[in-house]
CSV table of C-alpha atoms in Angstrom, one decimal:
chain,number,residue,atom,x,y,z
A,1,MET,CA,-24.5,3.4,4.0
A,2,THR,CA,-22.3,1.0,5.4
A,3,LYS,CA,-19.0,2.8,5.3
A,4,LYS,CA,-16.0,0.4,4.1
A,5,ALA,CA,-12.7,0.4,5.4
A,6,LEU,CA,-9.4,-0.9,3.8
A,7,LEU,CA,-6.5,-1.9,6.7
A,8,VAL,CA,-3.7,-2.8,4.4
A,9,VAL,CA,-0.4,-4.5,6.3
A,10,LYS,CA,2.8,-4.2,4.0
A,11,SER,CA,5.1,-5.4,5.9
A,12,SER,CA,7.7,-8.5,7.4
A,13,PRO,CA,6.5,-10.2,10.5
A,14,TYR,CA,10.1,-10.2,11.4
A,15,GLY,CA,12.5,-7.5,12.3
A,16,THR,CA,10.6,-4.3,12.8
A,17,ILE,CA,7.7,-3.1,14.9
A,18,CYS,CA,5.5,-4.5,12.1
A,19,ALA,CA,5.5,-7.8,14.1
A,20,ILE,CA,2.2,-6.4,15.9
A,21,CYS,CA,1.0,-5.0,12.2
A,22,VAL,CA,-1.3,-7.7,11.6
A,23,TYR,CA,-2.8,-7.5,15.6
A,24,GLU,CA,-3.1,-3.5,15.0
A,25,ALA,CA,-4.5,-4.0,11.8
A,26,LYS,CA,-7.5,-6.9,13.1
A,27,ARG,CA,-7.8,-4.5,16.3
A,28,ALA,CA,-9.2,-1.8,14.4
A,29,ALA,CA,-11.4,-4.0,12.1
A,30,VAL,CA,-13.0,-5.2,15.3
A,31,GLY,CA,-13.5,-1.8,16.8
A,32,LEU,CA,-14.9,-0.4,13.2
A,33,SER,CA,-17.4,-3.2,12.8
A,34,GLY,CA,-18.7,-1.5,16.5
A,35,GLU,CA,-19.0,1.5,14.6
A,36,ASP,CA,-21.2,-0.3,11.7
A,37,ILE,CA,-18.2,0.3,9.6
A,38,GLU,CA,-17.4,-2.8,7.1
A,39,SER,CA,-13.6,-3.8,7.2
A,40,SER,CA,-11.5,-6.0,5.1
A,41,ILE,CA,-7.4,-6.5,6.1
A,42,LEU,CA,-5.1,-7.0,3.0
A,43,LEU,CA,-1.8,-8.2,3.2
A,44,VAL,CA,0.8,-7.1,0.4
A,45,ASN,CA,4.4,-7.2,-0.4
A,46,ASP,CA,6.3,-8.7,2.8
A,47,GLY,CA,3.3,-8.2,4.3
A,48,VAL,CA,2.3,-11.9,2.8
A,49,TYR,CA,4.7,-14.2,5.0
A,50,PHE,CA,1.9,-13.4,7.6
A,51,LEU,CA,0.0,-16.0,6.0
A,52,LEU,CA,2.5,-19.1,6.1
A,53,LYS,CA,1.4,-21.8,8.4
A,54,GLY,CA,3.5,-23.4,11.0
A,55,GLN,CA,5.4,-20.1,12.2
A,56,ASP,CA,7.0,-20.6,15.6
A,57,PRO,CA,8.3,-17.4,16.5
A,58,SER,CA,8.0,-18.3,20.2
A,59,ASP,CA,12.5,-18.7,20.1
A,60,LEU,CA,12.0,-14.7,19.1
A,61,LYS,CA,10.2,-14.2,22.4
A,62,MET,CA,7.3,-13.6,20.2
A,63,GLN,CA,3.7,-14.4,19.9
A,64,SER,CA,2.2,-16.4,17.4
A,65,PHE,CA,0.0,-14.7,14.7
A,66,GLU,CA,-2.4,-17.4,14.8
A,67,LEU,CA,-4.9,-15.1,17.1
A,68,ALA,CA,-4.3,-12.5,15.1
A,69,PHE,CA,-6.6,-14.6,12.1
A,70,GLN,CA,-8.8,-16.1,14.4
A,71,ASP,CA,-12.7,-14.7,14.6
A,72,LEU,CA,-12.5,-12.6,11.6
A,73,GLU,CA,-15.4,-14.6,10.4
A,74,ASP,CA,-17.5,-13.2,13.5
A,75,PHE,CA,-16.8,-9.7,13.1
A,76,ASP,CA,-17.5,-9.9,9.5
A,77,ILE,CA,-13.9,-9.0,8.7
A,78,LYS,CA,-12.4,-10.2,4.9
A,79,LEU,CA,-9.0,-11.0,4.5
A,80,PHE,CA,-7.4,-10.9,1.4
A,81,ALA,CA,-3.9,-11.4,0.1
A,82,HIS,CA,-1.9,-9.7,-3.1
A,83,LYS,CA,-1.6,-12.8,-5.5
A,84,PRO,CA,1.5,-11.4,-7.3
A,85,SER,CA,3.2,-10.5,-4.1
A,86,LEU,CA,2.7,-14.4,-2.9
A,87,GLU,CA,4.1,-15.6,-6.8
A,88,LYS,CA,7.1,-13.2,-6.3
A,89,ARG,CA,8.2,-15.1,-2.9
A,90,ALA,CA,7.3,-18.3,-4.3
A,91,ILE,CA,4.7,-18.9,-1.9
A,92,SER,CA,1.9,-21.3,-2.7
A,93,GLU,CA,-2.0,-21.1,-1.7
A,94,SER,CA,-1.1,-24.7,0.1
A,95,GLU,CA,1.5,-23.2,2.3
A,96,ILE,CA,-0.7,-20.2,3.3
A,97,ARG,CA,-4.2,-19.7,5.4
A,98,LYS,CA,-7.2,-19.4,3.9
A,99,VAL,CA,-7.3,-16.1,2.0
A,100,ASP,CA,-8.8,-14.8,-0.9
A,101,LEU,CA,-6.1,-13.9,-3.6
A,102,LEU,CA,-6.4,-10.8,-5.6
A,103,THR,CA,-4.9,-9.0,-8.7
A,104,ASP,CA,-3.6,-5.8,-9.2
A,105,ASP,CA,-6.6,-4.9,-10.8
A,106,GLU,CA,-9.3,-6.7,-8.2
A,107,ILE,CA,-6.9,-4.5,-5.2
A,108,ALA,CA,-7.6,-1.4,-7.8
A,109,ASP,CA,-11.2,-2.1,-7.8
A,110,LEU,CA,-11.3,-3.0,-3.9
A,111,ILE,CA,-9.1,0.9,-3.2
A,112,LYS,CA,-11.6,2.4,-4.9
A,113,SER,CA,-14.6,0.8,-3.1
A,114,SER,CA,-13.3,2.0,0.2
A,115,ASP,CA,-14.2,4.6,1.9
A,116,VAL,CA,-11.0,5.3,4.1
A,117,ILE,CA,-7.7,3.5,4.0
A,118,MET,CA,-5.4,2.5,6.4
A,119,THR,CA,-1.9,1.4,6.4
A,120,PHE,CA,0.1,-0.9,8.9
B,1,MET,CA,-9.4,13.3,-7.4
B,2,ASP,CA,-10.1,10.0,-5.8
B,3,THR,CA,-7.2,8.3,-4.5
B,4,LEU,CA,-3.9,10.0,-3.2
B,5,PHE,CA,-1.1,7.0,-3.4
B,6,ILE,CA,1.9,7.9,-1.5
B,7,VAL,CA,5.6,6.8,-2.2
B,8,LYS,CA,7.9,7.3,0.0
B,9,ASP,CA,10.7,4.0,-0.5
B,10,SER,CA,13.6,4.1,-2.9
B,11,PRO,CA,12.7,2.7,-6.3
B,12,PHE,CA,15.8,1.1,-5.9
B,13,VAL,CA,15.9,-0.5,-2.8
B,14,ILE,CA,12.4,-1.4,-2.8
B,15,ASP,CA,10.6,-2.1,-6.2
B,16,GLU,CA,7.7,-2.7,-4.8
B,17,SER,CA,7.4,0.6,-3.6
B,18,LEU,CA,5.9,1.3,-7.0
B,19,THR,CA,3.3,-1.1,-6.5
B,20,PRO,CA,0.4,1.6,-6.3
B,21,LEU,CA,1.6,2.4,-10.2
B,22,LYS,CA,-0.3,-0.8,-10.7
B,23,TRP,CA,-3.5,0.3,-8.8
B,24,ALA,CA,-4.0,3.9,-9.7
B,25,LYS,CA,-6.7,5.1,-12.3
B,26,GLU,CA,-7.8,8.2,-13.6
B,27,ASP,CA,-8.4,11.0,-11.1
B,28,ASP,CA,-5.9,9.3,-8.8
B,29,GLY,CA,-2.4,10.7,-7.8
B,30,ILE,CA,0.8,9.5,-6.9
B,31,VAL,CA,2.9,11.8,-4.7
B,32,PHE,CA,6.6,10.9,-4.1
B,33,ILE,CA,7.8,11.9,-0.9
B,34,GLN,CA,11.1,11.0,1.5
B,35,GLU,CA,13.4,8.7,-0.6
B,36,GLY,CA,10.7,8.0,-3.2
B,37,VAL,CA,11.7,11.1,-5.0
B,38,TYR,CA,15.0,9.3,-6.1
B,39,ILE,CA,12.8,8.3,-8.7
B,40,ALA,CA,12.7,11.7,-10.6
B,41,LYS,CA,16.9,10.9,-10.7
B,42,LYS,CA,16.8,7.6,-13.2
B,43,MET,CA,13.8,5.4,-13.9
B,44,PRO,CA,14.0,2.4,-16.4
B,45,GLU,CA,12.3,3.3,-19.9
B,46,SER,CA,9.8,0.6,-19.3
B,47,LEU,CA,8.7,2.6,-16.3
B,48,TRP,CA,8.7,6.1,-18.0
B,49,SER,CA,6.2,4.6,-20.9
B,50,TYR,CA,4.1,3.2,-17.9
B,51,ILE,CA,3.8,6.6,-16.2
B,52,GLU,CA,3.3,8.3,-19.4
B,53,ASN,CA,0.5,6.2,-20.0
B,54,LEU,CA,-0.9,6.7,-16.5
B,55,LYS,CA,-0.7,10.3,-17.5
B,56,THR,CA,-2.3,10.2,-20.7
B,57,LYS,CA,-5.5,8.4,-18.7
B,58,GLY,CA,-5.8,11.3,-16.2
B,59,VAL,CA,-3.4,10.0,-13.2
B,60,ARG,CA,-1.6,13.1,-11.5
B,61,PHE,CA,2.1,13.1,-10.6
B,62,TYR,CA,3.6,15.1,-7.8
B,63,ILE,CA,7.1,15.2,-6.1
B,64,LEU,CA,7.6,17.1,-2.8
B,65,LYS,CA,10.1,20.1,-3.1
B,66,ALA,CA,11.9,19.9,0.2
B,67,ASP,CA,13.0,16.4,-0.4
B,68,VAL,CA,14.1,17.2,-3.8
B,69,ASN,CA,15.9,20.2,-2.7
B,70,ALA,CA,17.7,17.7,0.2
B,71,ARG,CA,18.7,15.3,-2.5
B,72,ALA,CA,20.3,17.8,-4.8
B,73,LEU,CA,18.1,16.5,-7.4
B,74,ARG,CA,18.6,19.5,-10.3
B,75,GLU,CA,16.4,18.2,-13.0
B,76,ILE,CA,12.9,16.8,-12.2
B,77,PRO,CA,11.0,15.5,-15.5
B,78,SER,CA,7.8,18.1,-16.1
B,79,ILE,CA,5.9,15.0,-15.7
B,80,PHE,CA,6.0,15.7,-12.2
B,81,GLU,CA,4.5,19.0,-10.4
B,82,VAL,CA,6.8,20.1,-7.9
B,83,VAL,CA,5.0,20.8,-4.8
B,84,ASP,CA,5.7,22.5,-1.6
B,85,TYR,CA,4.3,21.2,2.4
B,86,ASP,CA,1.5,23.4,1.9
B,87,LYS,CA,0.0,22.0,-1.1
B,88,LEU,CA,0.6,18.7,0.0
B,89,ILE,CA,-1.4,19.3,2.7
B,90,ASP,CA,-4.0,20.5,0.3
B,91,LEU,CA,-3.7,17.5,-1.9
B,92,ILE,CA,-4.1,15.0,1.5
B,93,THR,CA,-7.2,16.9,2.4
B,94,THR,CA,-8.4,17.2,-1.2
B,95,TYR,CA,-8.3,13.7,-2.0
B,96,LYS,CA,-11.2,11.1,-1.8
B,97,ARG,CA,-9.0,8.6,-0.1
B,98,ILE,CA,-5.2,8.2,0.6
B,99,PHE,CA,-3.3,5.0,0.3
B,100,SER,CA,0.2,5.0,2.2
């Protein structure tokens, strides 16, 4: 039976080392896919800021987050975001990239269905 | 013993540190460490009722003794089981999965 991994990104893209968190989550997910482990990336709390379209961190000498979200489907990596985290930050669906939004109950179920959880 | 949630941020600085309370179900545990132990000092009444409801459902609450002592938290509500580092390691290795 295929195992399932849940990779959780909780921190903001800026101001901390977590600027690379979403890249690390994707890298782990891609690596796990090679081990026949299904991975899902879940963005919660300030992690949902990664989803905002049109971010240009070049003046901060940081690379775009676009690459982190590319090719996820090719590796069967699912991308989820915590709906209440978006609502709390007044972020509308039109402002973010395509992602499946989950309620608290749905996240509770996602946690229960995962064999391992890694937080970035 | 299913999922162990680890809460390490102060509930007063980062209110979302308590998000796992919404995701915990029966057979889960929540352990408070580092700044998370300040939850034992003061908690809103509404949150207490929420926690007591989870306790009724079988969710267990733990709090790390070393971090409690370091912060001079003298009175720990009985809803928490005070655990030392050895017990914390037992919990981490016993629960099916960890959410930190």
